Amino acid sequence: MAMTTAIDRILGAAVERGDVPGVIARATDGRDTIYEGAFGVRELGNPDKVDTETVFQIASVSKPIAATIAAVEVTAGRVHWNDKIVQHLPGFALKDPYVTANCTIGDLYAHRSGLPGEAGDDLEDLGFERAAIIERLRLLSLDEFRTSYHYANFGITAGAEAVAHAAGMAWEDLAQKVLYEPLGMTATSSRYKDFLARENKATLHSLENGRFEARYKRDPDQQSPAGGVSSNVTDLAAWLKLILANGRYN
């Protein structure tokens, strides 16, 4: 009870101060929910409150979810972390032929391919499709292979695409089949159109001159494995329980 009261006070105060428009929190011990609380609104200027069913665009939390999906495929033996990307994406290339030939799924998931951090992001902003962006990664200068680290959205996306090709389906369908459906994550999707179709969804806000404003919309489909998942706290708690149980569910 003391913990619940303390968390309520902390989160409620953060919303009152304007630190965040709305926040939902859930804590689990791996089996049971031991705390749950919701504060604030889905969109500033709109009275609709956030609740446990509110769907958010969860941005880069998509990356550990993408890693979980890959791990399911690795466990099933359909792909391996040390598989060369070119085994599954024959047209894949980076600027250095040696890196092209030896870069693995694990290298891309671990951000150690040498790709610069912003690789592909500008092309996404210009409206290029995912396949076209990945194809153009070959034009970028690389840092040292496996001894450098650059957090790259389209590095993760290329690694995830290799996993999906090995499974013989689109990434979004693979995510649904091997993770969202088995865990009962019915509010979770890797497609932006599914987020838009939700009635109970949170709006993205931007901090402008010290105040949050609902100003932007974000379609992250081109880098879906790295930043395109939408979900709610109930579904994410189910995923968290899977992680805490070392990959076992029910």
Coordinates of N, CA and C in Angstrom, one line a residue:
M1 N 0.8 -1.2 0.0 CA 0.0 0.0 0.0 C 0.9 1.3 0.0
A2 N 1.9 1.2 0.8 CA 2.8 2.4 0.8 C 3.5 2.7 -0.6
M3 N 3.9 1.6 -1.2 CA 4.5 1.7 -2.6 C 3.4 2.3 -3.5
T4 N 2.2 1.8 -3.5 CA 1.2 2.3 -4.4 C 0.9 3.7 -4.2
T5 N 0.8 4.1 -2.9 CA 0.6 5.6 -2.6 C 1.7 6.4 -3.1
A6 N 3.0 5.9 -3.0 CA 4.1 6.7 -3.4 C 4.2 6.9 -4.9
I7 N 3.9 5.8 -5.6 CA 3.9 5.9 -7.1 C 2.8 6.8 -7.6
D8 N 1.6 6.7 -7.0 CA 0.5 7.5 -7.3 C 0.9 9.0 -7.2
R9 N 1.5 9.3 -6.1 CA 1.9 10.7 -5.8 C 3.0 11.2 -6.8
I10 N 3.9 10.4 -7.1 CA 5.0 10.8 -8.0 C 4.4 11.0 -9.4
L11 N 3.6 10.1 -9.9 CA 3.1 10.2 -11.3 C 2.1 11.3 -11.4
G12 N 1.2 11.4 -10.4 CA 0.2 12.4 -10.4 C 0.9 13.8 -10.3
A13 N 1.9 14.0 -9.6 CA 2.6 15.3 -9.5 C 3.3 15.6 -10.8
A14 N 3.8 14.6 -11.5 CA 4.5 14.8 -12.8 C 3.5 15.4 -13.8
V15 N 2.2 14.8 -13.8 CA 1.2 15.3 -14.7 C 0.8 16.7 -14.3
E16 N 0.6 17.0 -13.1 CA 0.2 18.3 -12.6 C 1.2 19.4 -12.9
R17 N 2.5 19.0 -12.9 CA 3.6 20.0 -13.2 C 3.7 20.2 -14.7
G18 N 3.1 19.4 -15.5 CA 3.2 19.5 -16.9 C 4.4 18.8 -17.5
D19 N 5.0 17.9 -16.7 CA 6.1 17.1 -17.2 C 5.8 16.1 -18.3
V20 N 4.5 15.7 -18.3 CA 4.0 14.8 -19.3 C 2.5 14.9 -19.4
P21 N 1.9 14.9 -20.6 CA 0.4 15.0 -20.7 C -0.3 13.9 -20.0
G22 N 0.2 12.7 -20.2 CA -0.5 11.5 -19.6 C 0.5 10.4 -19.4
V23 N 0.2 9.6 -18.4 CA 1.1 8.5 -18.1 C 0.3 7.3 -17.5
I24 N 0.7 6.1 -17.9 CA 0.2 4.9 -17.4 C 1.3 4.0 -16.9
A25 N 1.2 3.5 -15.7 CA 2.3 2.6 -15.2 C 1.7 1.3 -14.7
R26 N 2.4 0.2 -14.9 CA 2.0 -1.1 -14.4 C 3.3 -1.8 -13.9
A27 N 3.3 -2.4 -12.8 CA 4.4 -3.1 -12.2 C 4.0 -4.6 -12.0
T28 N 4.9 -5.5 -12.4 CA 4.6 -6.9 -12.2 C 5.8 -7.6 -11.5
D29 N 5.5 -8.6 -10.8 CA 6.6 -9.4 -10.2 C 6.9 -10.6 -11.1
G30 N 6.4 -10.6 -12.3 CA 6.7 -11.7 -13.2 C 5.5 -12.6 -13.4
R31 N 4.5 -12.5 -12.4 CA 3.3 -13.3 -12.5 C 2.1 -12.5 -12.3
D32 N 2.1 -11.7 -11.2 CA 0.9 -10.9 -10.9 C 1.2 -9.4 -11.1
T33 N 0.2 -8.7 -11.3 CA 0.3 -7.2 -11.4 C 0.3 -6.7 -9.9
I34 N 1.3 -5.9 -9.6 CA 1.4 -5.4 -8.2 C 1.2 -3.9 -8.1
Y35 N 1.1 -3.3 -9.3 CA 0.7 -1.8 -9.3 C 0.2 -1.5 -10.6
E36 N -0.8 -0.6 -10.6 CA -1.4 -0.1 -11.9 C -2.0 1.3 -11.6
G37 N -1.6 2.3 -12.4 CA -2.2 3.6 -12.2 C -2.2 4.4 -13.5
A38 N -3.1 5.3 -13.7 CA -3.3 6.1 -14.9 C -3.5 7.5 -14.6
F39 N -2.8 8.5 -15.2 CA -2.9 9.9 -14.9 C -2.9 10.7 -16.1
G40 N -3.7 11.8 -16.2 CA -3.6 12.7 -17.3 C -4.5 12.4 -18.4
V41 N -4.2 13.0 -19.6 CA -5.1 12.9 -20.7 C -4.4 12.4 -22.0
R42 N -5.2 11.9 -22.9 CA -4.7 11.4 -24.2 C -4.1 12.6 -25.0
E43 N -4.7 13.7 -24.9 CA -4.3 14.9 -25.7 C -4.6 16.1 -25.0
L44 N -3.6 17.0 -24.8 CA -3.8 18.3 -24.1 C -4.9 19.1 -24.8
G45 N -5.8 19.6 -24.0 CA -6.9 20.4 -24.6 C -8.1 19.5 -24.8
N46 N -8.0 18.2 -24.6 CA -9.1 17.2 -24.8 C -9.3 16.5 -23.5
P47 N -10.6 16.4 -23.0 CA -10.8 15.9 -21.7 C -10.7 14.4 -21.6
D48 N -10.5 13.6 -22.7 CA -10.4 12.2 -22.6 C -9.2 11.7 -21.8
K49 N -9.4 11.0 -20.7 CA -8.4 10.5 -19.9 C -7.7 9.3 -20.5
V50 N -6.4 9.1 -20.1 CA -5.7 7.9 -20.4 C -6.2 6.8 -19.5
D51 N -6.2 5.6 -19.9 CA -6.5 4.4 -19.1 C -5.7 3.2 -19.5
T52 N -6.0 2.1 -18.9 CA -5.1 0.9 -19.2 C -5.3 0.4 -20.7
E53 N -6.4 0.8 -21.3 CA -6.6 0.4 -22.7 C -6.0 1.4 -23.7
T54 N -5.6 2.6 -23.3 CA -5.1 3.6 -24.2 C -3.8 3.1 -24.9
V55 N -3.9 3.2 -26.3 CA -2.8 2.7 -27.1 C -1.8 3.9 -27.4
F56 N -0.5 3.7 -27.2 CA 0.5 4.7 -27.5 C 1.4 4.2 -28.6
Q57 N 2.0 5.1 -29.3 CA 3.1 4.8 -30.2 C 4.3 4.7 -29.3
I58 N 5.0 3.5 -29.3 CA 6.0 3.3 -28.2 C 7.4 3.5 -28.8
A59 N 7.5 4.0 -30.0 CA 8.8 4.5 -30.5 C 9.9 3.4 -30.4
S60 N 11.0 3.7 -29.8 CA 12.1 2.8 -29.8 C 12.0 1.6 -28.8
V61 N 10.9 1.6 -28.0 CA 10.7 0.3 -27.2 C 10.3 -0.8 -28.2
S62 N 10.1 -0.4 -29.5 CA 9.9 -1.4 -30.6 C 11.1 -2.2 -30.7
K63 N 12.3 -1.7 -30.5 CA 13.5 -2.4 -30.7 C 13.7 -3.7 -29.8
P64 N 13.5 -3.6 -28.5 CA 13.5 -4.9 -27.7 C 12.4 -5.8 -28.1
I65 N 11.3 -5.3 -28.5 CA 10.2 -6.2 -29.0 C 10.7 -6.9 -30.3
A66 N 11.3 -6.1 -31.2 CA 11.9 -6.8 -32.4 C 12.9 -7.8 -32.1
A67 N 13.7 -7.6 -31.0 CA 14.7 -8.5 -30.6 C 14.0 -9.8 -30.1
T68 N 12.9 -9.6 -29.4 CA 12.2 -10.8 -28.9 C 11.6 -11.6 -30.0
I69 N 11.1 -11.0 -31.0 CA 10.6 -11.7 -32.2 C 11.7 -12.5 -32.9
A70 N 12.9 -11.8 -33.0 CA 14.0 -12.5 -33.6 C 14.5 -13.7 -32.7
A71 N 14.4 -13.5 -31.4 CA 14.8 -14.6 -30.5 C 13.9 -15.8 -30.6
V72 N 12.6 -15.5 -30.8 CA 11.6 -16.6 -31.0 C 12.0 -17.4 -32.3
E73 N 12.4 -16.7 -33.3 CA 12.8 -17.4 -34.6 C 14.1 -18.1 -34.4
V74 N 15.0 -17.6 -33.6 CA 16.3 -18.2 -33.3 C 16.0 -19.5 -32.5
T75 N 15.2 -19.4 -31.5 CA 14.9 -20.6 -30.7 C 14.2 -21.7 -31.5
A76 N 13.4 -21.3 -32.5 CA 12.7 -22.3 -33.4 C 13.7 -22.8 -34.4
G77 N 14.9 -22.3 -34.5 CA 15.8 -22.8 -35.5 C 15.6 -22.3 -36.9
R78 N 14.8 -21.3 -37.1 CA 14.5 -20.9 -38.5 C 15.5 -19.8 -38.9
V79 N 16.3 -19.3 -38.0 CA 17.3 -18.3 -38.3 C 18.3 -18.3 -37.1
H80 N 19.5 -17.8 -37.3 CA 20.5 -17.7 -36.2 C 21.1 -16.3 -36.2
W81 N 21.5 -16.0 -35.0 CA 22.1 -14.6 -34.8 C 23.3 -14.4 -35.7
N82 N 24.1 -15.5 -35.9 CA 25.3 -15.4 -36.7 C 25.1 -15.6 -38.2
D83 N 23.8 -15.8 -38.6 CA 23.5 -15.8 -40.1 C 24.0 -14.6 -40.8
K84 N 24.6 -14.7 -41.9 CA 25.0 -13.5 -42.7 C 23.7 -12.9 -43.3
I85 N 23.7 -11.6 -43.3 CA 22.5 -10.9 -43.8 C 22.2 -11.3 -45.3
V86 N 23.3 -11.5 -46.0 CA 23.1 -11.8 -47.5 C 22.5 -13.2 -47.7
Q87 N 22.6 -14.0 -46.6 CA 21.9 -15.3 -46.8 C 20.4 -15.1 -47.0
H88 N 19.8 -14.1 -46.3 CA 18.4 -13.9 -46.3 C 18.0 -12.7 -47.1
L89 N 18.8 -11.8 -47.3 CA 18.6 -10.6 -48.2 C 19.7 -10.6 -49.2
P90 N 19.5 -11.3 -50.3 CA 20.6 -11.4 -51.3 C 21.1 -10.1 -51.9
G91 N 20.2 -9.1 -52.0 CA 20.5 -7.8 -52.5 C 21.2 -6.8 -51.5
F92 N 21.3 -7.3 -50.3 CA 21.8 -6.4 -49.2 C 23.3 -6.1 -49.5
A93 N 23.7 -4.8 -49.3 CA 25.1 -4.5 -49.5 C 25.4 -3.2 -48.7
L94 N 26.6 -3.2 -48.1 CA 27.2 -2.0 -47.5 C 28.4 -1.5 -48.3
K95 N 28.9 -0.4 -47.9 CA 30.0 0.2 -48.8 C 31.2 -0.7 -48.8
D96 N 31.6 -1.4 -47.8 CA 32.7 -2.2 -47.7 C 32.3 -3.6 -48.1
P97 N 32.9 -4.2 -49.1 CA 32.5 -5.6 -49.5 C 32.7 -6.6 -48.4
Y98 N 33.8 -6.4 -47.6 CA 34.0 -7.4 -46.5 C 32.9 -7.4 -45.5
V99 N 32.4 -6.2 -45.2 CA 31.3 -6.0 -44.2 C 30.0 -6.6 -44.9
T100 N 29.8 -6.3 -46.1 CA 28.7 -6.9 -46.8 C 28.6 -8.4 -46.7
A101 N 29.8 -9.0 -46.9 CA 29.8 -10.5 -46.9 C 29.7 -11.1 -45.5
N102 N 30.1 -10.3 -44.5 CA 30.2 -10.9 -43.2 C 29.3 -10.4 -42.1
C103 N 28.6 -9.3 -42.4 CA 27.6 -8.7 -41.5 C 26.5 -9.7 -41.2
T104 N 26.2 -9.9 -39.9 CA 25.2 -10.8 -39.4 C 24.0 -10.2 -38.9
I105 N 23.0 -10.9 -38.7 CA 21.8 -10.4 -38.0 C 22.1 -9.9 -36.7
G106 N 23.0 -10.6 -35.9 CA 23.4 -10.1 -34.6 C 24.1 -8.8 -34.7
D107 N 25.0 -8.6 -35.7 CA 25.7 -7.4 -35.9 C 24.7 -6.2 -36.0
L108 N 23.7 -6.4 -36.8 CA 22.8 -5.3 -37.0 C 21.9 -5.0 -35.8
Y109 N 21.5 -6.1 -35.1 CA 20.7 -5.9 -33.9 C 21.5 -5.2 -32.8
A110 N 22.9 -5.5 -32.8 CA 23.7 -4.9 -31.7 C 24.4 -3.6 -32.1
H111 N 24.0 -3.0 -33.3 CA 24.4 -1.7 -33.7 C 26.0 -1.7 -33.9
R112 N 26.5 -2.7 -34.4 CA 28.0 -2.8 -34.6 C 28.4 -3.1 -36.0
S113 N 27.5 -2.7 -37.0 CA 27.9 -2.9 -38.4 C 28.8 -1.8 -38.9
G114 N 28.9 -0.7 -38.2 CA 29.6 0.4 -38.7 C 28.8 1.5 -39.4
L115 N 27.5 1.2 -39.6 CA 26.6 2.2 -40.1 C 26.5 3.4 -39.2
P116 N 26.4 4.6 -39.8 CA 26.2 5.8 -38.9 C 24.9 5.8 -38.3
G117 N 24.8 6.5 -37.2 CA 23.5 6.5 -36.4 C 22.3 7.0 -37.2
E118 N 22.5 7.9 -38.1 CA 21.3 8.5 -38.8 C 21.1 7.8 -40.1
A119 N 21.7 6.7 -40.3 CA 21.6 6.0 -41.6 C 20.1 5.7 -42.0
G120 N 19.8 6.3 -43.1 CA 18.4 6.1 -43.7 C 17.3 7.0 -43.2
D121 N 17.6 7.7 -42.1 CA 16.5 8.5 -41.5 C 16.1 9.6 -42.4
D122 N 17.1 10.2 -43.1 CA 16.7 11.3 -44.0 C 15.9 10.9 -45.1
L123 N 16.2 9.7 -45.7 CA 15.4 9.1 -46.8 C 14.0 8.8 -46.3
E124 N 13.8 8.3 -45.1 CA 12.5 8.1 -44.6 C 11.7 9.4 -44.5
D125 N 12.4 10.4 -44.0 CA 11.7 11.7 -44.0 C 11.3 12.2 -45.3
L126 N 12.0 11.8 -46.4 CA 11.7 12.3 -47.7 C 10.6 11.4 -48.4
G127 N 10.2 10.3 -47.7 CA 9.1 9.5 -48.2 C 9.5 8.2 -48.9
F128 N 10.8 7.8 -48.8 CA 11.3 6.6 -49.5 C 10.7 5.4 -48.7
E129 N 10.4 4.3 -49.5 CA 9.9 3.1 -48.9 C 11.1 2.3 -48.2
R130 N 10.7 1.4 -47.3 CA 11.7 0.6 -46.5 C 12.7 -0.1 -47.4
A131 N 12.3 -0.8 -48.4 CA 13.2 -1.6 -49.3 C 14.2 -0.6 -50.0
A132 N 13.7 0.5 -50.4 CA 14.6 1.5 -51.1 C 15.6 2.1 -50.1
I133 N 15.2 2.3 -48.9 CA 16.1 2.8 -47.9 C 17.2 1.8 -47.6
I134 N 16.8 0.6 -47.4 CA 17.8 -0.5 -47.1 C 18.8 -0.6 -48.3
E135 N 18.2 -0.6 -49.5 CA 19.1 -0.7 -50.7 C 20.1 0.4 -50.8
R136 N 19.8 1.6 -50.3 CA 20.7 2.7 -50.3 C 21.7 2.8 -49.2
L137 N 21.6 1.9 -48.2 CA 22.6 1.9 -47.1 C 24.0 1.6 -47.7
R138 N 24.1 1.0 -48.8 CA 25.4 0.7 -49.4 C 26.2 2.0 -49.8
L139 N 25.5 3.1 -49.9 CA 26.1 4.4 -50.3 C 26.8 5.1 -49.1
L140 N 26.6 4.6 -47.9 CA 27.1 5.4 -46.7 C 28.5 4.9 -46.3
S141 N 29.3 5.8 -45.9 CA 30.6 5.4 -45.3 C 30.4 4.8 -44.0
L142 N 31.3 3.8 -43.7 CA 31.1 3.0 -42.5 C 32.2 3.3 -41.5
D143 N 31.9 3.2 -40.2 CA 32.9 3.2 -39.2 C 33.4 1.8 -39.0
E144 N 34.3 1.5 -38.0 CA 34.9 0.2 -37.9 C 33.9 -0.9 -37.6
F145 N 34.0 -2.0 -38.3 CA 33.1 -3.1 -38.2 C 33.4 -3.8 -36.9
R146 N 32.3 -4.0 -36.1 CA 32.3 -4.7 -34.8 C 33.1 -4.1 -33.7
T147 N 33.8 -3.0 -33.9 CA 34.5 -2.3 -32.8 C 34.0 -0.9 -32.7
S148 N 32.9 -0.6 -33.4 CA 32.3 0.7 -33.2 C 30.8 0.5 -32.9
Y149 N 30.2 1.5 -32.3 CA 28.7 1.3 -32.0 C 28.0 2.6 -32.4
H150 N 27.0 2.4 -33.2 CA 26.1 3.6 -33.6 C 24.7 3.1 -33.6
Y151 N 23.9 3.7 -32.8 CA 22.5 3.4 -32.7 C 21.7 3.8 -34.0
A152 N 21.4 2.8 -34.8 CA 20.9 3.0 -36.2 C 19.5 2.4 -36.4
N153 N 18.5 3.2 -36.6 CA 17.2 2.6 -36.8 C 17.1 1.7 -38.0
F154 N 17.7 2.0 -39.1 CA 17.6 1.2 -40.3 C 18.6 0.0 -40.3
G155 N 19.6 0.0 -39.3 CA 20.4 -1.2 -39.1 C 19.5 -2.2 -38.5
I156 N 18.8 -1.9 -37.4 CA 17.8 -2.8 -36.8 C 16.8 -3.3 -37.8
T157 N 16.3 -2.3 -38.6 CA 15.3 -2.7 -39.6 C 15.8 -3.7 -40.6
A158 N 17.0 -3.5 -41.1 CA 17.6 -4.4 -42.0 C 17.7 -5.8 -41.4
G159 N 18.2 -5.9 -40.1 CA 18.3 -7.1 -39.4 C 17.0 -7.8 -39.3
A160 N 16.0 -7.1 -38.9 CA 14.6 -7.6 -38.8 C 14.1 -8.1 -40.1
E161 N 14.3 -7.4 -41.2 CA 13.9 -7.8 -42.5 C 14.5 -9.2 -42.9
A162 N 15.8 -9.4 -42.5 CA 16.4 -10.7 -42.8 C 15.7 -11.8 -42.0
V163 N 15.3 -11.5 -40.8 CA 14.6 -12.5 -40.0 C 13.3 -12.8 -40.7
A164 N 12.6 -11.8 -41.1 CA 11.3 -12.0 -41.7 C 11.4 -12.7 -43.0
H165 N 12.4 -12.4 -43.8 CA 12.6 -13.2 -45.1 C 12.9 -14.6 -44.8
A166 N 13.6 -14.9 -43.8 CA 13.9 -16.3 -43.4 C 12.6 -17.0 -43.0
A167 N 11.7 -16.3 -42.4 CA 10.4 -16.9 -42.0 C 9.4 -16.9 -43.2
G168 N 9.7 -16.2 -44.3 CA 8.9 -16.3 -45.5 C 7.6 -15.4 -45.3
M169 N 7.7 -14.3 -44.6 CA 6.5 -13.5 -44.5 C 7.0 -12.0 -44.1
A170 N 6.0 -11.1 -44.3 CA 6.3 -9.7 -43.9 C 6.6 -9.6 -42.5
W171 N 7.5 -8.6 -42.1 CA 7.8 -8.4 -40.7 C 6.6 -8.2 -39.8
E172 N 5.6 -7.4 -40.3 CA 4.5 -7.1 -39.5 C 3.6 -8.4 -39.3
D173 N 3.6 -9.3 -40.2 CA 2.8 -10.5 -40.1 C 3.6 -11.4 -39.1
L174 N 4.9 -11.5 -39.2 CA 5.7 -12.3 -38.3 C 5.5 -11.9 -36.9
A175 N 5.5 -10.6 -36.6 CA 5.4 -10.1 -35.3 C 4.0 -10.5 -34.7
Q176 N 3.0 -10.4 -35.6 CA 1.7 -10.8 -35.1 C 1.6 -12.3 -34.8
K177 N 2.2 -13.1 -35.7 CA 2.1 -14.5 -35.5 C 2.9 -15.1 -34.4
V178 N 4.1 -14.6 -34.2 CA 5.0 -15.3 -33.2 C 5.0 -14.6 -31.8
L179 N 4.5 -13.4 -31.7 CA 4.5 -12.7 -30.4 C 3.2 -12.2 -30.0
Y180 N 2.6 -11.3 -30.8 CA 1.4 -10.6 -30.3 C 0.2 -11.6 -30.1
E181 N 0.0 -12.5 -31.1 CA -1.1 -13.5 -30.9 C -0.9 -14.5 -29.8
P182 N 0.3 -15.1 -29.7 CA 0.5 -16.1 -28.6 C 0.4 -15.4 -27.2
L183 N 0.8 -14.2 -27.1 CA 0.7 -13.5 -25.8 C -0.6 -12.8 -25.5
G184 N -1.5 -12.9 -26.5 CA -2.8 -12.2 -26.3 C -2.7 -10.7 -26.3
M185 N -1.7 -10.2 -27.1 CA -1.5 -8.7 -27.2 C -2.4 -8.1 -28.3
T186 N -3.7 -8.1 -28.0 CA -4.7 -7.8 -29.0 C -4.7 -6.3 -29.4
A187 N -4.1 -5.4 -28.6 CA -4.1 -4.0 -28.9 C -2.7 -3.6 -29.5
T188 N -1.9 -4.5 -29.8 CA -0.5 -4.2 -30.3 C -0.4 -4.5 -31.8
S189 N 0.3 -3.6 -32.5 CA 0.5 -3.8 -33.9 C 1.8 -3.2 -34.3
S190 N 2.3 -3.6 -35.5 CA 3.5 -3.0 -36.1 C 3.1 -2.2 -37.3
R191 N 1.8 -1.9 -37.5 CA 1.3 -1.2 -38.6 C 0.7 0.1 -38.1
Y192 N 1.1 1.2 -38.7 CA 0.5 2.5 -38.4 C -1.0 2.6 -38.6
K193 N -1.5 2.0 -39.6 CA -2.9 2.1 -39.9 C -3.7 1.5 -38.8
D194 N -3.2 0.5 -38.1 CA -3.9 -0.1 -37.0 C -3.9 0.8 -35.8
F195 N -2.9 1.6 -35.6 CA -2.9 2.6 -34.5 C -3.9 3.6 -34.8
L196 N -4.0 4.1 -36.1 CA -5.0 5.1 -36.4 C -6.4 4.7 -36.2
A197 N -6.6 3.4 -36.4 CA -8.0 2.8 -36.3 C -8.5 2.7 -34.8
R198 N -7.5 2.9 -33.9 CA -7.9 2.8 -32.5 C -8.6 4.1 -32.0
E199 N -9.8 3.9 -31.4 CA -10.5 5.1 -30.8 C -9.8 5.6 -29.6
N200 N -9.3 4.7 -28.7 CA -8.7 5.1 -27.5 C -7.1 5.1 -27.7
K201 N -6.6 6.2 -28.2 CA -5.2 6.3 -28.5 C -4.7 7.6 -28.0
A202 N -3.4 7.7 -27.7 CA -2.7 8.9 -27.2 C -2.1 9.6 -28.4
T203 N -2.2 10.9 -28.3 CA -1.6 11.8 -29.4 C -0.1 12.1 -29.0
L204 N 0.7 12.1 -30.1 CA 2.1 12.6 -29.8 C 2.1 14.0 -29.5
H205 N 3.0 14.4 -28.5 CA 3.2 15.7 -28.1 C 4.7 16.2 -28.3
S206 N 4.9 17.4 -28.5 CA 6.2 18.0 -28.6 C 6.4 19.1 -27.6
L207 N 7.6 19.1 -27.0 CA 7.9 20.1 -26.0 C 8.3 21.4 -26.7
E208 N 7.5 22.4 -26.6 CA 7.7 23.7 -27.3 C 7.7 24.8 -26.2
N209 N 8.9 25.5 -26.1 CA 9.1 26.6 -25.2 C 8.6 26.2 -23.8
G210 N 9.0 25.0 -23.4 CA 8.8 24.5 -22.0 C 7.4 23.9 -21.8
R211 N 6.5 23.9 -22.8 CA 5.2 23.3 -22.7 C 4.9 22.3 -23.8
F212 N 4.2 21.3 -23.4 CA 3.8 20.2 -24.4 C 2.7 20.7 -25.3
E213 N 2.8 20.4 -26.6 CA 1.8 20.7 -27.5 C 1.6 19.5 -28.4
A214 N 0.3 19.3 -28.8 CA 0.0 18.2 -29.7 C 0.1 18.8 -31.1
R215 N 1.3 18.6 -31.7 CA 1.5 19.3 -33.0 C 1.9 18.3 -34.2
Y216 N 2.3 17.1 -33.9 CA 2.8 16.3 -34.9 C 2.1 14.9 -35.0
K217 N 2.1 14.3 -36.2 CA 1.8 12.9 -36.4 C 3.0 12.2 -37.0
R218 N 3.1 10.9 -36.6 CA 4.3 10.2 -37.0 C 3.9 8.8 -37.6
D219 N 4.2 8.6 -38.9 CA 4.0 7.4 -39.5 C 5.3 6.7 -39.6
P220 N 5.6 5.7 -38.7 CA 6.9 5.1 -38.6 C 7.0 3.7 -39.4
D221 N 6.1 3.5 -40.3 CA 6.0 2.2 -40.9 C 7.3 1.7 -41.6
Q222 N 8.1 2.7 -42.2 CA 9.3 2.3 -42.9 C 10.4 1.7 -42.0
Q223 N 10.4 2.1 -40.7 CA 11.3 1.5 -39.7 C 10.5 0.8 -38.6
S224 N 9.5 0.1 -39.0 CA 8.6 -0.5 -38.1 C 9.3 -1.3 -37.0
P225 N 10.3 -2.2 -37.4 CA 10.9 -3.0 -36.3 C 11.7 -2.1 -35.3
A226 N 12.1 -1.0 -35.7 CA 12.9 -0.1 -34.8 C 12.1 0.9 -34.1
G227 N 10.9 1.3 -34.6 CA 10.2 2.4 -34.0 C 8.7 2.4 -34.3
G228 N 8.1 1.3 -34.9 CA 6.8 1.4 -35.4 C 5.7 0.7 -34.6
V229 N 6.0 0.2 -33.4 CA 5.0 -0.6 -32.7 C 4.1 0.4 -31.9
S230 N 2.8 0.1 -31.9 CA 1.9 0.7 -31.0 C 1.3 -0.3 -30.0
S231 N 1.0 0.1 -28.8 CA 0.6 -0.9 -27.8 C 0.0 -0.2 -26.6
N232 N -0.6 -0.9 -25.7 CA -1.0 -0.4 -24.4 C -0.3 -1.1 -23.2
V233 N -0.6 -0.6 -22.0 CA 0.2 -1.1 -20.9 C -0.1 -2.5 -20.6
T234 N -1.4 -2.9 -20.8 CA -1.8 -4.3 -20.6 C -1.0 -5.3 -21.4
D235 N -0.9 -5.0 -22.7 CA -0.1 -5.8 -23.6 C 1.4 -5.8 -23.3
L236 N 1.9 -4.7 -23.0 CA 3.3 -4.6 -22.7 C 3.7 -5.3 -21.4
A237 N 2.7 -5.4 -20.5 CA 3.0 -6.2 -19.3 C 3.1 -7.6 -19.6
A238 N 2.3 -8.1 -20.5 CA 2.3 -9.5 -20.9 C 3.7 -9.8 -21.6
W239 N 4.2 -8.9 -22.4 CA 5.5 -9.1 -23.0 C 6.6 -9.0 -21.9
L240 N 6.5 -8.1 -20.9 CA 7.4 -8.0 -19.9 C 7.5 -9.3 -19.0
K241 N 6.3 -9.9 -18.8 CA 6.3 -11.2 -18.1 C 7.1 -12.3 -18.8
L242 N 6.9 -12.3 -20.2 CA 7.7 -13.2 -21.0 C 9.2 -13.0 -20.8
I243 N 9.6 -11.8 -20.8 CA 11.1 -11.5 -20.6 C 11.5 -11.9 -19.2
L244 N 10.7 -11.6 -18.2 CA 11.1 -11.9 -16.8 C 11.2 -13.4 -16.6
A245 N 10.4 -14.2 -17.4 CA 10.4 -15.6 -17.3 C 11.4 -16.3 -18.3
N246 N 12.3 -15.5 -18.8 CA 13.3 -16.0 -19.7 C 12.7 -16.7 -20.9
G247 N 11.7 -16.1 -21.4 CA 11.2 -16.5 -22.7 C 10.1 -17.6 -22.6
R248 N 9.6 -17.8 -21.4 CA 8.5 -18.8 -21.2 C 7.2 -18.1 -20.9
Y249 N 6.1 -18.6 -21.5 CA 4.8 -18.0 -21.2 C 3.8 -19.2 -21.1
N250 N 3.1 -19.1 -19.9 CA 2.1 -20.1 -19.6 C 2.7 -21.5 -19.7

